[in-house]
Coordinates of C-alpha atoms in Angstrom, one line a residue:
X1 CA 380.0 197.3 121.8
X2 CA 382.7 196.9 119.0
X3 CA 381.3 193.1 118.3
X4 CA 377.4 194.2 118.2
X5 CA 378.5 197.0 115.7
X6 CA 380.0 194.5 113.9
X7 CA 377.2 192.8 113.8
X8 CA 375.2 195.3 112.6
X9 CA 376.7 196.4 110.1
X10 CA 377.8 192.9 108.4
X11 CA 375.1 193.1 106.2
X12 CA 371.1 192.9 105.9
X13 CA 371.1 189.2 107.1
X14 CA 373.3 189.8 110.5
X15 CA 370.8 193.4 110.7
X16 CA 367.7 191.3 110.8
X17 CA 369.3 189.1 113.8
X18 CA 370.3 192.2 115.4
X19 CA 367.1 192.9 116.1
X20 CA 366.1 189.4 117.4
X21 CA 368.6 190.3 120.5
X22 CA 365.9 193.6 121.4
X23 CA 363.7 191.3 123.4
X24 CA 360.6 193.1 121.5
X25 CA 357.7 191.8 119.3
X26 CA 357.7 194.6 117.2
X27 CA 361.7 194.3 116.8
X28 CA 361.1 191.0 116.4
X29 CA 358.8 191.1 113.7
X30 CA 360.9 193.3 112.2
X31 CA 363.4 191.5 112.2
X32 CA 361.2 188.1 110.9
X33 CA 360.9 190.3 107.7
X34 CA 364.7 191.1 107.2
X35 CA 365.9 187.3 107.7
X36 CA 363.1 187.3 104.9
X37 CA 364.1 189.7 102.3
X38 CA 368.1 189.1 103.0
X39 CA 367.9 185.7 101.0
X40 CA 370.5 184.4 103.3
X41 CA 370.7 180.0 103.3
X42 CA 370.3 180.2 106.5
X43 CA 367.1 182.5 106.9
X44 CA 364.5 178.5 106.5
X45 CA 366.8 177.6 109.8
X46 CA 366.0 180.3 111.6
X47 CA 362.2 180.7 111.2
X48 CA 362.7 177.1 111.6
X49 CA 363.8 177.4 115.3
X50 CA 362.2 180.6 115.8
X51 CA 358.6 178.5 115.6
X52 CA 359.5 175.5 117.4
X53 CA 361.0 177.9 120.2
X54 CA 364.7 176.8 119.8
X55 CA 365.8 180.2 118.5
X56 CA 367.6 182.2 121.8
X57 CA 369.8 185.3 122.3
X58 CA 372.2 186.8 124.3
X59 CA 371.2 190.6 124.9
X60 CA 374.6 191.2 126.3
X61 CA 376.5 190.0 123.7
X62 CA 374.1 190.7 120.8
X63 CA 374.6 187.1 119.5
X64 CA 371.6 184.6 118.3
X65 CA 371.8 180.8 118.4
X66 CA 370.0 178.1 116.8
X67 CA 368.7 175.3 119.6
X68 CA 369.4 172.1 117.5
X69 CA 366.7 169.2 118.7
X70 CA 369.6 167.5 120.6
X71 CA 370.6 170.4 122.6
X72 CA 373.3 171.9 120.7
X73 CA 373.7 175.3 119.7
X74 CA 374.6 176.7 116.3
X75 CA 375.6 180.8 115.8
X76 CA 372.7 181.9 113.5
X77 CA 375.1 184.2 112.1
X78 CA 377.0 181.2 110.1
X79 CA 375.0 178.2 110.8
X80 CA 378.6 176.6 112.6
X81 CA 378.5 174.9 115.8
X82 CA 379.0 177.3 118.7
X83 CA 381.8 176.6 120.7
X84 CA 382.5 179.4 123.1
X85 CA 380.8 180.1 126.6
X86 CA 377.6 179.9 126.6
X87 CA 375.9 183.6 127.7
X88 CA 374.9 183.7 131.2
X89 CA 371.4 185.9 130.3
X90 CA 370.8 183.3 127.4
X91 CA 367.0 183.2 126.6
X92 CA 364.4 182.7 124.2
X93 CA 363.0 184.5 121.7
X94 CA 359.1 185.1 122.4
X95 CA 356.7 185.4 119.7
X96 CA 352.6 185.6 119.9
X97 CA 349.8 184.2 117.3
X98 CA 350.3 187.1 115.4
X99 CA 353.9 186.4 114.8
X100 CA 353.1 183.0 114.3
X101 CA 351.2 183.5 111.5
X102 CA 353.8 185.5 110.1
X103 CA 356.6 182.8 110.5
X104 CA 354.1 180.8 108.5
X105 CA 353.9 183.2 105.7
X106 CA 357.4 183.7 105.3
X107 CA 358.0 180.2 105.9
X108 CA 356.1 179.5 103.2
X109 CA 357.6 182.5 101.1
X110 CA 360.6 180.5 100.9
X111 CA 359.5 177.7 99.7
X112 CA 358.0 178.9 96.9
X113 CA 360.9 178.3 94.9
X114 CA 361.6 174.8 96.3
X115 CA 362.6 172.1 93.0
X116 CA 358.9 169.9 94.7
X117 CA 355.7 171.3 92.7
X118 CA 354.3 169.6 96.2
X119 CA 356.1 171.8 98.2
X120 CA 355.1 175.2 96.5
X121 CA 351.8 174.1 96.3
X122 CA 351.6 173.6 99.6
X123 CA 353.4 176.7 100.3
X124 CA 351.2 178.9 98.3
X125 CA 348.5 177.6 100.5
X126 CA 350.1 178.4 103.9
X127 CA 350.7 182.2 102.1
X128 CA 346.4 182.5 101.5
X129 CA 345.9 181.7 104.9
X130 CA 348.4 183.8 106.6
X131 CA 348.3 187.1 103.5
X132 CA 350.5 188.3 105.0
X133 CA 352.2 191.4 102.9
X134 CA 355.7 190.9 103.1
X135 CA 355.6 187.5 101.1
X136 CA 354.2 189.5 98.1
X137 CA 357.6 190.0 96.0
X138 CA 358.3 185.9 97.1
X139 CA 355.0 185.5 95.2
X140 CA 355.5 187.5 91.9
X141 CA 358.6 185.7 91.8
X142 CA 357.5 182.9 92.1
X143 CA 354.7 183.6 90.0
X144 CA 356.8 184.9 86.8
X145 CA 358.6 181.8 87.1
X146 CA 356.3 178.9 87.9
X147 CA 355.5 176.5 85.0
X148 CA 353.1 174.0 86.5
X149 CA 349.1 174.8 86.3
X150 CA 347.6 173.2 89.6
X151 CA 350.5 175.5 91.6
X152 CA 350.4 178.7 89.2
X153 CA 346.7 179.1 90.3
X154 CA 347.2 178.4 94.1
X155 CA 349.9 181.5 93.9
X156 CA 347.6 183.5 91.7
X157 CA 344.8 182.5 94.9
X158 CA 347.4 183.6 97.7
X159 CA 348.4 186.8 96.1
X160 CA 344.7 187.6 95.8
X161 CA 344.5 186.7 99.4
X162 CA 347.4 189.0 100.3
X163 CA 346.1 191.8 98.1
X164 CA 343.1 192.1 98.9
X165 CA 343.6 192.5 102.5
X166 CA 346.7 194.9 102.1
X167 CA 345.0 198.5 102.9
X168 CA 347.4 200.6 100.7
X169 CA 347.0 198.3 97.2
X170 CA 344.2 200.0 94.4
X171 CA 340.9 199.8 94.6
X172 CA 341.2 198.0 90.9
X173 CA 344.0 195.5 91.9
X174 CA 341.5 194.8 95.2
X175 CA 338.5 193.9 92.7
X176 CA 341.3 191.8 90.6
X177 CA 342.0 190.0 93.3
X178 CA 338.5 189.3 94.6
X179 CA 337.7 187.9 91.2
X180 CA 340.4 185.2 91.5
X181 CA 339.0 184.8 95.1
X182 CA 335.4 184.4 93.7
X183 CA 336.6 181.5 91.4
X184 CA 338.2 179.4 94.3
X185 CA 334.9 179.9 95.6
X186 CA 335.5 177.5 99.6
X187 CA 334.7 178.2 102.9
X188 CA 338.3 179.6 103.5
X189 CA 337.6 182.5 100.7
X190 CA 334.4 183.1 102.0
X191 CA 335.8 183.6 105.4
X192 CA 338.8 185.7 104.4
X193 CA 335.9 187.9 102.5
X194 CA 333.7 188.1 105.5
X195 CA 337.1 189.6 107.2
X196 CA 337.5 192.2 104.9
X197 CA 336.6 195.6 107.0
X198 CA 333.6 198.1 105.7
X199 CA 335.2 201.2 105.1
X200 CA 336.1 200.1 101.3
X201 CA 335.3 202.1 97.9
X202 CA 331.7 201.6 97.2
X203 CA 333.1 200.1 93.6
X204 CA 335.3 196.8 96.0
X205 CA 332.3 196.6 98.6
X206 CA 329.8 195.4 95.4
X207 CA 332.7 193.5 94.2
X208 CA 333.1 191.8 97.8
X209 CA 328.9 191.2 98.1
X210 CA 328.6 190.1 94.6
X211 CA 331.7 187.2 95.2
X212 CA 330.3 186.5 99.0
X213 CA 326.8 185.6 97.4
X214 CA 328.5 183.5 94.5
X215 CA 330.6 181.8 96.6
X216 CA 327.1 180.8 99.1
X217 CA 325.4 180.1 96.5
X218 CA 327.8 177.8 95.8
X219 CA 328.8 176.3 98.7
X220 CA 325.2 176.0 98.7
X221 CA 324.9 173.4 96.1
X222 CA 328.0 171.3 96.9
X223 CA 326.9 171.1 100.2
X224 CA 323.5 169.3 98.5
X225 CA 326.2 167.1 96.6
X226 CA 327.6 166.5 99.7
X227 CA 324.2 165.2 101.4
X228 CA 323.6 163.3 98.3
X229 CA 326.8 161.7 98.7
X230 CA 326.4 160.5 102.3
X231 CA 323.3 159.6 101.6
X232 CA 324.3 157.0 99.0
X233 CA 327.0 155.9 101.1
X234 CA 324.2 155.2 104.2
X235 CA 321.7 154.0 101.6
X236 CA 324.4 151.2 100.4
X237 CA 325.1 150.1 104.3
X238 CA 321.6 150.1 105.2
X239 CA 321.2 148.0 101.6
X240 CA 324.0 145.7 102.7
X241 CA 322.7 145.1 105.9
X242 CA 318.3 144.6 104.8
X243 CA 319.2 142.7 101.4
X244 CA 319.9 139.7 103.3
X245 CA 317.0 140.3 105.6
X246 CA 314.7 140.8 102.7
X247 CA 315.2 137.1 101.5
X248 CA 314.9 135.6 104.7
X249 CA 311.8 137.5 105.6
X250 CA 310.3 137.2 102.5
X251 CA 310.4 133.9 101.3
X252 CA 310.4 132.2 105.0
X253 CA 308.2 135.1 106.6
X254 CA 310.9 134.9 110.0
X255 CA 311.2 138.1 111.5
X256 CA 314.9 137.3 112.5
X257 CA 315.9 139.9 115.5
X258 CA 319.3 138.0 115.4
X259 CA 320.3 139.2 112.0
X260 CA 322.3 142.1 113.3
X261 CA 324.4 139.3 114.9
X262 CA 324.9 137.6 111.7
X263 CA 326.5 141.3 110.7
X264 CA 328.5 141.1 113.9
X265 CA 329.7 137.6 113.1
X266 CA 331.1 138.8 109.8
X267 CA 332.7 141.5 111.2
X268 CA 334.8 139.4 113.9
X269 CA 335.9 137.2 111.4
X270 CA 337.4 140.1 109.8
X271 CA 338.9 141.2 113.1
X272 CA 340.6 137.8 113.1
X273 CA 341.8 137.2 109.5
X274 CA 343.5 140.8 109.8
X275 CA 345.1 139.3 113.5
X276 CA 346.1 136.0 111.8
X277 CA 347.8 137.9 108.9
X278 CA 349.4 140.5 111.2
X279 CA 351.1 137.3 112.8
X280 CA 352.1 135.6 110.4
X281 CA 352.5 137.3 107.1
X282 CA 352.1 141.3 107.4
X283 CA 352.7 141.7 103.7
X284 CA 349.6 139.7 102.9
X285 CA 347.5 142.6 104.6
X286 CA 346.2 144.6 102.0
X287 CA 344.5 141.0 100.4
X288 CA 342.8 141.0 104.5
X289 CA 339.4 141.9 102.8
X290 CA 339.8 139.9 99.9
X291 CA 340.5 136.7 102.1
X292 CA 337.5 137.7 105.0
X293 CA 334.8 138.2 102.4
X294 CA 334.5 134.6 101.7
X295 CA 334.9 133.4 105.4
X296 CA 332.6 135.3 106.5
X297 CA 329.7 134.4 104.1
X298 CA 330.5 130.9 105.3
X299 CA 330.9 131.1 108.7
X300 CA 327.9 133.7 109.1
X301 CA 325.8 130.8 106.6
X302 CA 326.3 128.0 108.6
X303 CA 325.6 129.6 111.9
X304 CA 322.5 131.0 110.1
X305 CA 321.3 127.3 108.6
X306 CA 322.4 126.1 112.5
X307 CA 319.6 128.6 113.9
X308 CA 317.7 127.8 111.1
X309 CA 317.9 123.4 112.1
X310 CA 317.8 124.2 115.8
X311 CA 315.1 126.7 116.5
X312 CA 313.4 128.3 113.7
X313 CA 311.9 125.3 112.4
X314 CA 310.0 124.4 115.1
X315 CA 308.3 127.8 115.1
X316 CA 306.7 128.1 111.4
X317 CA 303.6 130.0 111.8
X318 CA 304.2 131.5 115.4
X319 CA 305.7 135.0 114.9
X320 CA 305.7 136.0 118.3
X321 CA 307.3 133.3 119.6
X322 CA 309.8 133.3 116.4
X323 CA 310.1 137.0 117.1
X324 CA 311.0 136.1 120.6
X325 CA 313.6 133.2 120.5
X326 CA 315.4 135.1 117.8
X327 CA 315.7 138.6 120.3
X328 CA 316.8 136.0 122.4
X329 CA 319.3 134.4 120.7
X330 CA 320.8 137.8 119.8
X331 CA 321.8 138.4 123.6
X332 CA 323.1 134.8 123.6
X333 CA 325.3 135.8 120.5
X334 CA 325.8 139.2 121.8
X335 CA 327.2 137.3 125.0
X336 CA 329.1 134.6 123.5
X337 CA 331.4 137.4 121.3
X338 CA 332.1 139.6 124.7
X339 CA 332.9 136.3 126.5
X340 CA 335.3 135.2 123.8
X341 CA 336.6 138.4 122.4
X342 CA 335.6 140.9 125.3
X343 CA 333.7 143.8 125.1
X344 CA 335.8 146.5 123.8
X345 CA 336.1 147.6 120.0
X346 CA 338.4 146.0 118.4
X347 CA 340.9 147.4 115.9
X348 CA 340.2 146.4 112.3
X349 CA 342.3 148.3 109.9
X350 CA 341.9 149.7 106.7
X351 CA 344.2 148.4 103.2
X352 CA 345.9 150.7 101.5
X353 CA 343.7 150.4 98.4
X354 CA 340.7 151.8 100.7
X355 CA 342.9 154.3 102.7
X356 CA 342.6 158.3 101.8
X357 CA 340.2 160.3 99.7
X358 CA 339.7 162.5 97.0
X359 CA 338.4 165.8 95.9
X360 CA 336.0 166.3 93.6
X361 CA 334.1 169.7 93.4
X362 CA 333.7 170.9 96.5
X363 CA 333.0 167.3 98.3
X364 CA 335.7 164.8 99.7
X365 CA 334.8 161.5 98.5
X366 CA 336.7 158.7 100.6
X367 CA 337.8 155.7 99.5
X368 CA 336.5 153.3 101.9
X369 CA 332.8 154.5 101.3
X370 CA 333.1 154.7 97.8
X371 CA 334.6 151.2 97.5
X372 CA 331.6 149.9 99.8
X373 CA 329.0 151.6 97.2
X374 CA 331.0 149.1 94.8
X375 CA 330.9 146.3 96.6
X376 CA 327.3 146.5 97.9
X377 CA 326.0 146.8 94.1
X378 CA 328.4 143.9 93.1
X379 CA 326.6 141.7 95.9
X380 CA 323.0 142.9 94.9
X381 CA 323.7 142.2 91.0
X382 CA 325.3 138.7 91.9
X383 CA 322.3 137.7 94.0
X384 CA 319.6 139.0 91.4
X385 CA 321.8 136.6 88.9
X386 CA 321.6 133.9 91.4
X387 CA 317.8 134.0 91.8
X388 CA 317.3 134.0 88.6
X389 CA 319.4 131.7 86.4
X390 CA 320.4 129.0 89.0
X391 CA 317.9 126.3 90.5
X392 CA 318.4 127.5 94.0
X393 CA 316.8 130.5 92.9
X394 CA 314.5 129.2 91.0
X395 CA 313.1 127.4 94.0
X396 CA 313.2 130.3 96.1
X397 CA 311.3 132.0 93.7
X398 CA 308.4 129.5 93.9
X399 CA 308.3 129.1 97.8
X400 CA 308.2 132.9 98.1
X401 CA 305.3 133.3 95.8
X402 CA 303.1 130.1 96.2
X403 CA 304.8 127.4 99.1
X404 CA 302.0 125.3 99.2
X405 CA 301.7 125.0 95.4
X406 CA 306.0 124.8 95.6
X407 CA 305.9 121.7 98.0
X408 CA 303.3 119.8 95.5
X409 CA 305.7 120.5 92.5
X410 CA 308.3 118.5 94.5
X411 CA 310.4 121.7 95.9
X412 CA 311.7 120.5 99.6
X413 CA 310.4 124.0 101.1
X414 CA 312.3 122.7 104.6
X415 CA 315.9 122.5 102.6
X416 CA 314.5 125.6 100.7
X417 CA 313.7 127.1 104.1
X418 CA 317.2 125.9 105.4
X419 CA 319.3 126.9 102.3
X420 CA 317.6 130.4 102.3
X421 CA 318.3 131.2 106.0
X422 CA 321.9 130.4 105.8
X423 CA 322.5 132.5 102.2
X424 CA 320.6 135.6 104.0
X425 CA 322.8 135.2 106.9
X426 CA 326.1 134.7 105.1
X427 CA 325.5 138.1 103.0
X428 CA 324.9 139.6 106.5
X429 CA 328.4 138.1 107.0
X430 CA 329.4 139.6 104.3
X431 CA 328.1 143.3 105.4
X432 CA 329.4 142.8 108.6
X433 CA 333.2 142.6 106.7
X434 CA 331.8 146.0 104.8
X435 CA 330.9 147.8 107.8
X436 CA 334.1 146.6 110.3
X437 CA 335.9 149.8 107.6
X438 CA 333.2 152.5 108.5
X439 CA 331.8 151.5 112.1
X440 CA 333.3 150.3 115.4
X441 CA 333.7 146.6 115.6
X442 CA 331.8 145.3 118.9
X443 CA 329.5 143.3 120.1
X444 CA 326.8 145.6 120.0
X445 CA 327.7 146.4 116.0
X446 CA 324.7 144.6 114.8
X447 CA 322.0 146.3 117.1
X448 CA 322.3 149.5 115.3
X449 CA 321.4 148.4 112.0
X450 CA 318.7 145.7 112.3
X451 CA 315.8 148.8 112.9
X452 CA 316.8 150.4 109.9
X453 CA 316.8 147.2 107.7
X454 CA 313.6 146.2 108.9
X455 CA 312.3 149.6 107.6
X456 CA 314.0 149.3 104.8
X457 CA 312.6 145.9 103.8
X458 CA 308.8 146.6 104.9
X459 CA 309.5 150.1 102.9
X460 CA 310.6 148.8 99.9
X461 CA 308.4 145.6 99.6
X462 CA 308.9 142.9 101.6
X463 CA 310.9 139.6 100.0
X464 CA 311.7 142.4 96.8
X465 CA 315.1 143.0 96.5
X466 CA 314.6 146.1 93.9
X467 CA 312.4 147.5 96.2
X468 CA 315.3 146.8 98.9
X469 CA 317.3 148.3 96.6
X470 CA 314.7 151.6 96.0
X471 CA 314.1 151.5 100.1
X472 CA 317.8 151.6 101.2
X473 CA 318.7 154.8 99.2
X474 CA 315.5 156.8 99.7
X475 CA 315.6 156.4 103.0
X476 CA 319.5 157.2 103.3
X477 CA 319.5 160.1 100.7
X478 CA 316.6 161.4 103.0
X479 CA 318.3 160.5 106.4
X480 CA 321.0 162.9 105.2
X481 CA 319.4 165.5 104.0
X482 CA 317.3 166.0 107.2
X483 CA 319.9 165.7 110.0
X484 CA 321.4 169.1 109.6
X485 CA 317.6 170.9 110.0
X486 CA 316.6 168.2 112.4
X487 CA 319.6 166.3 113.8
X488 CA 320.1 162.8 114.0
X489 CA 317.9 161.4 116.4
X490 CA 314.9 163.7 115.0
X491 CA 315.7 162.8 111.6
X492 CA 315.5 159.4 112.0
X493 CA 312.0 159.6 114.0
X494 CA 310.7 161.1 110.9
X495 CA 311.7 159.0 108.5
X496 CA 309.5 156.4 111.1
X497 CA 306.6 158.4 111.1
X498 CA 306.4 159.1 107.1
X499 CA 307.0 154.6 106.7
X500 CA 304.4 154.6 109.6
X501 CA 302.0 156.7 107.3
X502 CA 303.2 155.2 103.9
X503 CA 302.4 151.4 105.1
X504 CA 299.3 152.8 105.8
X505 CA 298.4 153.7 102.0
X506 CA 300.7 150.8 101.0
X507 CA 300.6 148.2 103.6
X508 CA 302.9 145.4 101.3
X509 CA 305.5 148.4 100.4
X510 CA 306.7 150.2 97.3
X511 CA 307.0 147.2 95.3
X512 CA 304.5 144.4 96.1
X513 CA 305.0 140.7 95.7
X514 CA 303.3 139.0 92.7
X515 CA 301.9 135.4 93.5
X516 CA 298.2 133.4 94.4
X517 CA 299.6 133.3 98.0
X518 CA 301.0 136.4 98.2
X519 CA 297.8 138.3 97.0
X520 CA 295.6 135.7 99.1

């Protein structure tokens, strides 16, 4: 008796742990508050334990210990090793979700002050989603002292939060605080808003309506951003994937079901420059991409010109049958990658320099995507160059729009034919290296794409890459912004149906060929 009056009188820190040793939520809660307020060094090492469940008492003895991780016990009272017997009726102290969120907010309470603008920030964010009122003087502290913008208004946010959901603060300090709650303006606010309870002043209710419709309204309009951006980010893939489809189908007229293969092709060879490097020299990882991009253009290019030598030649003018041996060949290739590499995804990892995300607005833009965008431009600018100002393209040019009049100028349309299979394969290659950082690499990688780029190509105009260009973003932009009223699968069968009814009106696409044959 002598030693718990001791305790409990040695001051407000050894009060609060008193009343850990009551074996009651509400004592213990209590008590949560006066390790709190007491300012003690050890006060972070005991809410510490108390969450992970290694903070225990002795009810007999009216001591607390600390559970260290490797089974040793510390007296919370000093933070020293404990040394004496342990307590036979030893247990844990039992908290609920309630008091979890509370060891959060105080948690975070006292690390308001810490020296890492990191830390407070993130602190000041565990404090708005817990408000819990006892970390209101940690937060006007913290406040009057705080010196760095981004965390000044992330405390300003979480006293809001705490205000405005104390019952006995003013009605004006309530519409105060649900200003600064209106200008955060995410789904969190909106939330902690929606909580709020009825019974308000009539003057805090308007104030609570008018920031709830703001803040929709709002969410409203990033959440079109949003659409936009993941539509861009689809429309480049789909672009990726089609733009080498477009050259193959419209300067050869091959409807090559085996492209989605060439995509899977590039995507391996990814898979095994990252296995080679991981092997052999780790630190060269992050130049993976850098080193695959190149490999698989060639590798994808010749298999493309072998098809191309082997098969496709023999079938000019029969697009059934060319339809046929190229579905064909796709299980053969399908076959020939699960036989070799076996059917399970394989792991193809992401460099550092297309690892995380950013936030902009109210839409999380990630890195890998937004470097794809880049790189998918950087391909379609380099191949308009090509076909323009070098004599491959020039040639390719003239058997697209006139092949008899090309072969009596001299052009070799079979090497044109050849040359042009392989370069739309190897940028198929080259999509399959963009799409191993957004999709599962497998053997089946290539069938979910080769629909969509077909679409894509007749949509836009066939053998037209700016109308490849047009088609892949419309039709991803659109994708996007259907799915949420229609869902995926739906979505996708109306975008069919609209290119079912647009080919109709415009049976050569958005942007028609030019040329005596093509007009013919």
């Amino acid at each position: 008796m002598l030693a718990g009056a001791g305790l409990a009188h040695a001051g407000p820190y050894e009060d609060a742990l008193a009343k850990f040793t009551e074996g009651s939520l509400s004592d213990t809660g209590d008590a949560i508050d006066g390790v709190v307020s007491s300012g003690n060094s050890l006060a972070a090492d005991v809410l510490g334990a108390l969450k992970d469940a290694r903070l225990q008492f002795s009810a007999a003895e009216k001591k607390v210990f600390i559970k260290t991780k490797d089974g040793k016990l510390l007296d919370a009272a000093t933070g020293k090793p404990f040394s004496g017997k342990v307590p036979d009726d030893i247990d844990d102290v039992i908290v609920n979700n309630r008091l979890r969120n509370v060891i959060d907010a105080a948690m975070g309470g006292l690390t308001l002050m810490a020296p890492d603008p990191n830390k407070r920030f993130n602190a000041a964010q565990a404090v708005f989603k817990s408000h819990e009122t006892p970390a209101l003087p940690n937060l006007d502290a913290a406040l009057a002292k705080e010196t760095d913008a981004r965390v000044k208004r992330a405390l300003a946010e979480a006293r809001a939060a705490v205000v405005v959901t104390t019952p006995e603060s003013p009605a004006k300090a309530k519409i105060d605080a649900i200003a600064v709650l209106r200008d955060r303006g995410d789904q969190d606010t909106l939330g902690l808003l929606d909580s709020l309870p009825h019974d308000m002043p009539s003057d805090v209710r308007q104030a609570v309506t008018a920031a709830q419709t703001s803040i929709r309204d709002r969410l409203a309009m990033w959440s079109a951003v949003q659409n936009a951006w993941y539509g861009l980010s689809l429309g480049s893939v789909l672009l990726l994937a089609a733009i080498g489809l477009a050259i193959t189908f419209g300067v050869m007229g091959i409807i090559n079901m085996a492209h989605g293969e060439m995509v899977m092709i590039g995507a391996y060879v990814t898979f095994v420059v990252q296995q080679l490097i991981r092997t052999y020299d780790p630190a060269l990882f992050d130049y993976s991409l850098l080193i695959a991009v190149p490999l698989a253009f060639v590798v994808s290019g010749v298999v493309g010109i072998a098809i191309e030598r082997t098969i496709i030649r023999f079938l000019y003018g029969r697009p059934l049958e060319t339809l046929l041996a190229t579905w064909g060949l796709s299980l053969i290739l399908q076959q020939a990658v699960r036989t070799i590499f076996g059917p399970t995804n394989k792991d193809v990892g992401n460099p550092s320099w297309m690892s995380g995300a950013v936030d902009f607005g109210g839409i999380t833009v990630t890195y890998n995507r937004l470097w794809i965008i880049c790189f998918t431009l950087a391909v379609f600018v380099a191949l308009l160059g090509m076909l323009r100002y070098t004599r491959l393209g020039l040639e390719m040019r003239a058997v697209t729009q006139n092949r008899a009049m090309a072969a009596a100028m001299g052009i070799r349309t079979a090497t044109i034919d050849a040359l042009t299979f392989g370069l739309g394969s190897g940028i198929a290659g080259i999509a399959g290296v963009a799409l191993s950082q957004i999709d599962n690499v497998s053997p089946n990688l290539g069938q979910g794409y080769i629909i969509d780029s077909f679409m894509v190509v007749v949509f836009g105009g066939v053998g037209n890459l700016w109308g490849t260009l047009v088609g892949a973003f419309t039709l991803g932009i659109a994708n996007k912004f259907l799915e949420p009223y229609a869902g995926a699968v739906l979505g996708k069968i109306a975008i069919l149906v609209f290119i079912i009814l647009f080919i109709q009106k415009r049976p050569r696409g958005m942007f028609a060929l030019k040329g005596r044959a093509v007009e013919a």
